[in-house]
Every structure is written in C-alpha cells, then in structure tokens.
Amino acid sequence: MDNKIDILISPKLLSIDRCYDFVVNEGCGGICLFVGTVRNRNKNEDVTHLEFEAYKEMAVKEMNKIAEECHLKFKAKKVAIHHRTGVVSITEKAVIIAVSTIHRKNAFLACEYAIDRLKESVPIWKKEYLENGSYWVNARP
Amino acid sequence: MDNKIDILISPKLLSIDRCYDFVVNEGCGGICLFVGTVRNRNKNEDVTHLEFEAYKEMAVKEMNKIAEECHLKFKAKKVAIHHRTGVVSITEKAVIIAVSTIHRKNAFLACEYAIDRLKESVPIWKKEYLENGSYWVNARP
Amino acid sequence: MKIKCFGIAKDITSTETLNIKDHAIVTVSDLRQWLMTNYEAFANVKSCMVAVNQEYANDNLEISDLDEIAIIPPVAGG
Amino acid sequence: MKIKCFGIAKDITSTETLNIKDHAIVTVSDLRQWLMTNYEAFANVKSCMVAVNQEYANDNLEISDLDEIAIIPPVAGG
C-alpha cells in the first residue's frame, strides 16, 4: 500500500483524528475532510439506523483507485478514505474522506470528487431501517 | 450567540473534535471541514513558523457574518469557525471551518465560501518567519 | 461456478454464494440471463453490475469456474 | 482620537494605539491623509482599510473621539 493513501473498511467507529493525522504534512497548506453521517430522516420517513455491507476486497481496490485519481487529477499530497460497515446509528460516521494539498482549492475539489465517485462505484450497500421495515437504498427502479 | 454558530479566536491549539462535535446533528447528512495548516515552504523559501495577530472583537463579528451567510446562502445547519493567534508552528492548525448540511453539496460550497470570505475580510494578520527575517503577508504592493 | 451475492441480491437468492452448474454460462451476459430466469425478483431490481476478479465486467467477458464472480446491485456507500 | 494599529501598521507607527490630536480630521479620508503625511512608510503598504466601531468604513464617514477606530492593513487570516 502506497503511503500516500490510507484506506479502511471497518465495523468499528471511524476516527476523524486518524484520517487527519494521516493526511497532515509539512508541505500541505489545506486539508479538506468530508464526513458522511447518518441522518434521522430520509424522504420524509424516520430512520432508526442503517446497515452497511461491503464487498470488502473489491471496495478497497475501488477506494484505492479513487485516491490515486485524487493524486493525479488534483495533486493531492495524501488521501484517507474510511468507510463503516455493519449497523451504524444516527449521527455516527458512515464515511470519512480526508485530502491534503498545497493549495486549498484542490483539497475541496479532490474531496468532493472522491465522495461523488465513492457513491458511484465502490461496492458498498446501505440498508435503511425505518419504524416499520427496511429496504436496500437505490436498489429499486 | 446563536447556537447554530461557534466562533473561536484563541492562542491555544485548535481542536477538530470540538468543531466537529459542535456541527454534527441528527438532521445532517454531510459535514465538510477545512483545516488550514502551516506549510514549511512559501514562494520557494523555508518558513520556520507564523505569527497571527487579530483585531479580536471585530474578527469575531466578521466571522459571525460569514457563518450567517453560510446559513442563508447554503442552508447550513451549524457552522464552526476557529482561528489561532500568536505563534503557530509548521503543521499546526491556523484555522478550522466546519459546516453541516442536509445534503453534501452545500457542505462543500459553504465551507469553501467561508474560508474564501475569511481570507478576504476577517481582520487577522499573518507574519511569516523565514530563516533570515520576517514579513507581514499581503502587506506589500 | 460460484457467485458472490451482496445487498438485495443476497436477499433474492437467500445466499451469500450461489453455486451454479450450467455449462451454457460462458459470458457475463449468460450469467445475467441465468439469474433473471431463475430468480424472477431480479426484474424488480435496478440493473445490477457483475464484477469478475474484483473488477467491473462487460457483458461479453468470458467467465469460468476459476474467476471470482460477484453480483453488484446498485451501490449505496457513503 | 485613538487609532488602533495592527500588523504592519503597528510596525510603522511603533504603537498599538495612536493618539491623534488634530481637529482637521473629520472623516476617514482625513485620517488616511494624516497617516500618509505623518508616516511616509505607509506609501510602501498596500492600501489599508479603516474600521469604525468594528465595521469597515467608507472614506466619507465622519469620525469622532467617541468612535473605536482602527487601521486595517491587508488581512491575511487562514
């Protein structure tokens, strides 16, 4: 694993500090972090919690690809992408993306690019639990 | 002080956790944080450290205005803006901006808007210390 | 041929790993057809991707028992 | 009239608070003129703003001893 990239898929609580500490370095001036948390409402329904399932080996590969793209497209110095699996409660962190760059503009661009791409291509699935039932998000036409 | 906004200007180390904990809430799905750190190089010169001076009362007012704009323009749920003063070493945090929103796009937009505006209008000054001298950043024509 | 099933695909097939013995399955496209035929519920799912050896695969890719094959329903990370 | 000085303005005036007694200073513009006349080094600084009562002020704003007035050199936070 390249030491410019830190990828984690874990059933344990995610740590912003761990992501931040990985990406910070003497040559960077800007760090952008995105944290996706679990909301208590979606489409006007009360959400009790979520459950994430991952095709772990492939998801790690896809997340590495995204991080590499951040380096190539946005000259990112370091990139951390961490994703939860299993049951995730309201306000808990589902995903953290951290990017350090020399200048701040690219930190924002890379971080947003990474979360957009993650949602498109990384094989992770989310089941949303409501008061009366559950369903796999995005699965229905 | 509105409890949707947390402003801090302090000579002590800034805390990402404090900013994150302030902005996270059950109704938000996206949190964007920007952390400005001190680089060891600027314009091809080695930087030893920085020193920040603030017109504190006015800076707090200006930072509050920026946070209010994040609420109005980008429907931010909560906004934290923390800025260091005094001597700040390489890799230490000079500024942290955290914004929570329902959807992630606005979190990025608001966070970037806030740091851009902060650099334009908040009365804080930065002295850059090099190996052989120091100067106030932006002060010369 | 073993097929990993995730998310809604696991619910539909009621298993994490489908074990298919059908020599008519040569390509990804054949596998898709087999799934639609054997599990009608896939008709009610947005189109799935298929991954072969942990990479998204085109329909015309040939597959064999030696490949790691997975059904990838619409992803929803983040 | 007391004038707070920050950053390079503090270096130029060698004080955190200028104490000016000049009844010809009626507006922000007059204050600027006074500063340029009394501290030539301001000619080598990018144009400063003036804040009155902790708000950026226009040149034609009238100022008095009761106002909190500050010279704001180009800011450089973040």
PDB file of C-alpha atoms in Angstrom, chain B:
ATOM      1  CA  MET B   1     -24.531  33.956  20.438  1.00  0.00           C
ATOM      2  CA  ASP B   2     -26.749  31.875  18.198  1.00  0.00           C
ATOM      3  CA  ASN B   3     -26.334  28.185  18.957  1.00  0.00           C
ATOM      4  CA  LYS B   4     -26.054  27.458  15.240  1.00  0.00           C
ATOM      5  CA  ILE B   5     -22.702  29.228  15.209  1.00  0.00           C
ATOM      6  CA  ASP B   6     -19.493  28.608  17.145  1.00  0.00           C
ATOM      7  CA  ILE B   7     -16.751  31.206  16.722  1.00  0.00           C
ATOM      8  CA  LEU B   8     -13.381  30.999  18.443  1.00  0.00           C
ATOM      9  CA  ILE B   9     -10.204  33.060  18.239  1.00  0.00           C
ATOM     10  CA  SER B  10      -7.609  31.587  20.523  1.00  0.00           C
ATOM     11  CA  PRO B  11      -3.866  31.408  21.171  1.00  0.00           C
ATOM     12  CA  LYS B  12      -4.286  27.728  22.111  1.00  0.00           C
ATOM     13  CA  LEU B  13      -4.148  24.669  19.833  1.00  0.00           C
ATOM     14  CA  LEU B  14      -7.322  24.307  17.778  1.00  0.00           C
ATOM     15  CA  SER B  15      -9.413  21.154  18.043  1.00  0.00           C
ATOM     16  CA  ILE B  16     -11.076  19.470  15.073  1.00  0.00           C
ATOM     17  CA  ASP B  17     -13.117  17.372  17.509  1.00  0.00           C
ATOM     18  CA  ARG B  18     -14.557  20.451  19.146  1.00  0.00           C
ATOM     19  CA  CYS B  19     -15.605  21.859  15.759  1.00  0.00           C
ATOM     20  CA  TYR B  20     -16.978  18.533  14.579  1.00  0.00           C
ATOM     21  CA  ASP B  21     -18.891  17.891  17.783  1.00  0.00           C
ATOM     22  CA  PHE B  22     -20.479  21.322  17.516  1.00  0.00           C
ATOM     23  CA  VAL B  23     -21.737  20.918  13.951  1.00  0.00           C
ATOM     24  CA  VAL B  24     -22.823  17.274  13.943  1.00  0.00           C
ATOM     25  CA  ASN B  25     -26.554  16.750  14.469  1.00  0.00           C
ATOM     26  CA  GLU B  26     -29.278  14.227  13.755  1.00  0.00           C
ATOM     27  CA  GLY B  27     -30.686  16.077  10.783  1.00  0.00           C
ATOM     28  CA  CYS B  28     -27.453  16.488   8.869  1.00  0.00           C
ATOM     29  CA  GLY B  29     -26.040  14.047   6.366  1.00  0.00           C
ATOM     30  CA  GLY B  30     -22.922  15.858   5.265  1.00  0.00           C
ATOM     31  CA  ILE B  31     -20.184  17.641   7.158  1.00  0.00           C
ATOM     32  CA  CYS B  32     -17.327  19.396   5.429  1.00  0.00           C
ATOM     33  CA  LEU B  33     -14.302  20.582   7.365  1.00  0.00           C
ATOM     34  CA  PHE B  34     -11.480  22.715   6.130  1.00  0.00           C
ATOM     35  CA  VAL B  35      -8.252  22.849   8.103  1.00  0.00           C
ATOM     36  CA  GLY B  36      -5.597  25.379   7.187  1.00  0.00           C
ATOM     37  CA  THR B  37      -2.196  24.254   8.389  1.00  0.00           C
ATOM     38  CA  VAL B  38       1.157  26.000   8.365  1.00  0.00           C
ATOM     39  CA  ARG B  39       3.370  24.972   5.462  1.00  0.00           C
ATOM     40  CA  ASN B  40       7.150  24.764   5.669  1.00  0.00           C
ATOM     41  CA  ARG B  41       7.560  26.420   2.261  1.00  0.00           C
ATOM     42  CA  ASN B  42       6.093  29.508   0.655  1.00  0.00           C
ATOM     43  CA  LYS B  43       7.242  31.065  -2.609  1.00  0.00           C
ATOM     44  CA  ASN B  44      10.365  28.891  -2.563  1.00  0.00           C
ATOM     45  CA  GLU B  45      11.501  29.983   0.872  1.00  0.00           C
ATOM     46  CA  ASP B  46      11.729  27.923   4.028  1.00  0.00           C
ATOM     47  CA  VAL B  47       9.218  29.030   6.622  1.00  0.00           C
ATOM     48  CA  THR B  48      10.151  28.463  10.273  1.00  0.00           C
ATOM     49  CA  HIS B  49       6.808  29.471  11.810  1.00  0.00           C
ATOM     50  CA  LEU B  50       3.983  32.003  11.563  1.00  0.00           C
ATOM     51  CA  GLU B  51       2.546  34.536  13.934  1.00  0.00           C
ATOM     52  CA  PHE B  52      -1.080  35.621  13.767  1.00  0.00           C
ATOM     53  CA  GLU B  53      -2.433  38.853  15.167  1.00  0.00           C
ATOM     54  CA  ALA B  54      -6.169  39.556  15.348  1.00  0.00           C
ATOM     55  CA  TYR B  55      -8.399  42.552  15.930  1.00  0.00           C
ATOM     56  CA  LYS B  56     -10.334  40.141  18.043  1.00  0.00           C
ATOM     57  CA  GLU B  57     -13.676  41.868  18.659  1.00  0.00           C
ATOM     58  CA  MET B  58     -14.086  42.821  15.002  1.00  0.00           C
ATOM     59  CA  ALA B  59     -12.780  39.483  13.758  1.00  0.00           C
ATOM     60  CA  VAL B  60     -15.420  37.683  15.817  1.00  0.00           C
ATOM     61  CA  LYS B  61     -18.080  39.919  14.283  1.00  0.00           C
ATOM     62  CA  GLU B  62     -16.843  39.286  10.759  1.00  0.00           C
ATOM     63  CA  MET B  63     -16.644  35.539  11.370  1.00  0.00           C
ATOM     64  CA  ASN B  64     -20.215  35.583  12.658  1.00  0.00           C
ATOM     65  CA  LYS B  65     -21.325  37.378   9.485  1.00  0.00           C
ATOM     66  CA  ILE B  66     -19.659  34.702   7.361  1.00  0.00           C
ATOM     67  CA  ALA B  67     -21.344  31.937   9.355  1.00  0.00           C
ATOM     68  CA  GLU B  68     -24.719  33.670   8.984  1.00  0.00           C
ATOM     69  CA  GLU B  69     -24.148  33.836   5.239  1.00  0.00           C
ATOM     70  CA  CYS B  70     -23.486  30.081   5.235  1.00  0.00           C
ATOM     71  CA  HIS B  71     -26.881  29.586   6.841  1.00  0.00           C
ATOM     72  CA  LEU B  72     -28.655  31.898   4.402  1.00  0.00           C
ATOM     73  CA  LYS B  73     -26.902  31.001   1.158  1.00  0.00           C
ATOM     74  CA  PHE B  74     -26.280  27.300   1.700  1.00  0.00           C
ATOM     75  CA  LYS B  75     -28.862  26.261   4.315  1.00  0.00           C
ATOM     76  CA  ALA B  76     -26.063  25.268   6.674  1.00  0.00           C
ATOM     77  CA  LYS B  77     -27.376  23.609   9.833  1.00  0.00           C
ATOM     78  CA  LYS B  78     -24.409  24.535  12.008  1.00  0.00           C
ATOM     79  CA  VAL B  79     -21.151  26.344  11.380  1.00  0.00           C
ATOM     80  CA  ALA B  80     -17.953  26.480  13.455  1.00  0.00           C
ATOM     81  CA  ILE B  81     -15.074  28.824  12.627  1.00  0.00           C
ATOM     82  CA  HIS B  82     -11.985  28.665  14.830  1.00  0.00           C
ATOM     83  CA  HIS B  83      -8.795  30.679  14.263  1.00  0.00           C
ATOM     84  CA  ARG B  84      -5.438  30.600  16.022  1.00  0.00           C
ATOM     85  CA  THR B  85      -3.496  33.641  17.140  1.00  0.00           C
ATOM     86  CA  GLY B  86       0.085  34.022  18.288  1.00  0.00           C
ATOM     87  CA  VAL B  87       2.974  31.825  17.220  1.00  0.00           C
ATOM     88  CA  VAL B  88       1.882  28.827  15.132  1.00  0.00           C
ATOM     89  CA  SER B  89       4.381  26.107  14.227  1.00  0.00           C
ATOM     90  CA  ILE B  90       4.696  24.131  10.991  1.00  0.00           C
ATOM     91  CA  THR B  91       1.795  21.637  10.565  1.00  0.00           C
ATOM     92  CA  GLU B  92      -0.216  23.261  13.367  1.00  0.00           C
ATOM     93  CA  LYS B  93      -3.759  24.319  12.574  1.00  0.00           C
ATOM     94  CA  ALA B  94      -4.195  28.013  11.805  1.00  0.00           C
ATOM     95  CA  VAL B  95      -7.907  27.775  11.037  1.00  0.00           C
ATOM     96  CA  ILE B  96     -10.706  25.221  11.144  1.00  0.00           C
ATOM     97  CA  ILE B  97     -14.061  25.651   9.430  1.00  0.00           C
ATOM     98  CA  ALA B  98     -16.794  23.048   9.878  1.00  0.00           C
ATOM     99  CA  VAL B  99     -20.213  23.096   8.234  1.00  0.00           C
ATOM    100  CA  SER B 100     -23.069  20.621   8.483  1.00  0.00           C
ATOM    101  CA  THR B 101     -25.869  20.466   5.922  1.00  0.00           C
ATOM    102  CA  ILE B 102     -28.646  18.067   4.963  1.00  0.00           C
ATOM    103  CA  HIS B 103     -27.031  17.261   1.619  1.00  0.00           C
ATOM    104  CA  ARG B 104     -23.317  17.188   0.998  1.00  0.00           C
ATOM    105  CA  LYS B 105     -23.027  19.537  -1.975  1.00  0.00           C
ATOM    106  CA  ASN B 106     -23.917  22.540   0.154  1.00  0.00           C
ATOM    107  CA  ALA B 107     -21.475  21.499   2.870  1.00  0.00           C
ATOM    108  CA  PHE B 108     -18.603  21.789   0.381  1.00  0.00           C
ATOM    109  CA  LEU B 109     -19.924  25.039  -1.091  1.00  0.00           C
ATOM    110  CA  ALA B 110     -20.466  26.661   2.299  1.00  0.00           C
ATOM    111  CA  CYS B 111     -17.116  25.546   3.713  1.00  0.00           C
ATOM    112  CA  GLU B 112     -15.183  26.841   0.716  1.00  0.00           C
ATOM    113  CA  TYR B 113     -17.198  30.053   0.688  1.00  0.00           C
ATOM    114  CA  ALA B 114     -16.401  30.577   4.364  1.00  0.00           C
ATOM    115  CA  ILE B 115     -12.630  30.157   4.034  1.00  0.00           C
ATOM    116  CA  ASP B 116     -12.551  32.374   0.921  1.00  0.00           C
ATOM    117  CA  ARG B 117     -14.501  35.102   2.726  1.00  0.00           C
ATOM    118  CA  LEU B 118     -12.424  34.738   5.876  1.00  0.00           C
ATOM    119  CA  LYS B 119      -9.258  35.395   3.919  1.00  0.00           C
ATOM    120  CA  GLU B 120     -10.836  38.470   2.340  1.00  0.00           C
ATOM    121  CA  SER B 121     -12.467  40.228   5.226  1.00  0.00           C
ATOM    122  CA  VAL B 122     -11.605  38.967   8.697  1.00  0.00           C
ATOM    123  CA  PRO B 123      -9.128  41.324  10.391  1.00  0.00           C
ATOM    124  CA  ILE B 124      -6.383  38.850  11.157  1.00  0.00           C
ATOM    125  CA  TRP B 125      -2.781  39.307  10.074  1.00  0.00           C
ATOM    126  CA  LYS B 126      -0.081  36.785   9.435  1.00  0.00           C
ATOM    127  CA  LYS B 127       3.625  37.342   9.867  1.00  0.00           C
ATOM    128  CA  GLU B 128       5.766  34.777   8.112  1.00  0.00           C
ATOM    129  CA  TYR B 129       9.138  33.959   9.676  1.00  0.00           C
ATOM    130  CA  LEU B 130      11.879  32.787   7.329  1.00  0.00           C
ATOM    131  CA  GLU B 131      15.427  31.726   8.125  1.00  0.00           C
ATOM    132  CA  ASN B 132      16.638  35.287   7.768  1.00  0.00           C
ATOM    133  CA  GLY B 133      13.816  37.661   8.525  1.00  0.00           C
ATOM    134  CA  SER B 134      10.069  38.043   8.715  1.00  0.00           C
ATOM    135  CA  TYR B 135       7.353  39.961   6.922  1.00  0.00           C
ATOM    136  CA  TRP B 136       3.640  40.654   7.105  1.00  0.00           C
ATOM    137  CA  VAL B 137       1.888  38.581   4.434  1.00  0.00           C
ATOM    138  CA  ASN B 138      -0.055  40.545   1.761  1.00  0.00           C
ATOM    139  CA  ALA B 139       1.079  43.877   3.177  1.00  0.00           C
ATOM    140  CA  ARG B 140       3.388  44.987   0.376  1.00  0.00           C
ATOM    141  CA  PRO B 141       2.195  46.199  -3.034  1.00  0.00           C
TER     142      PRO B 141
END
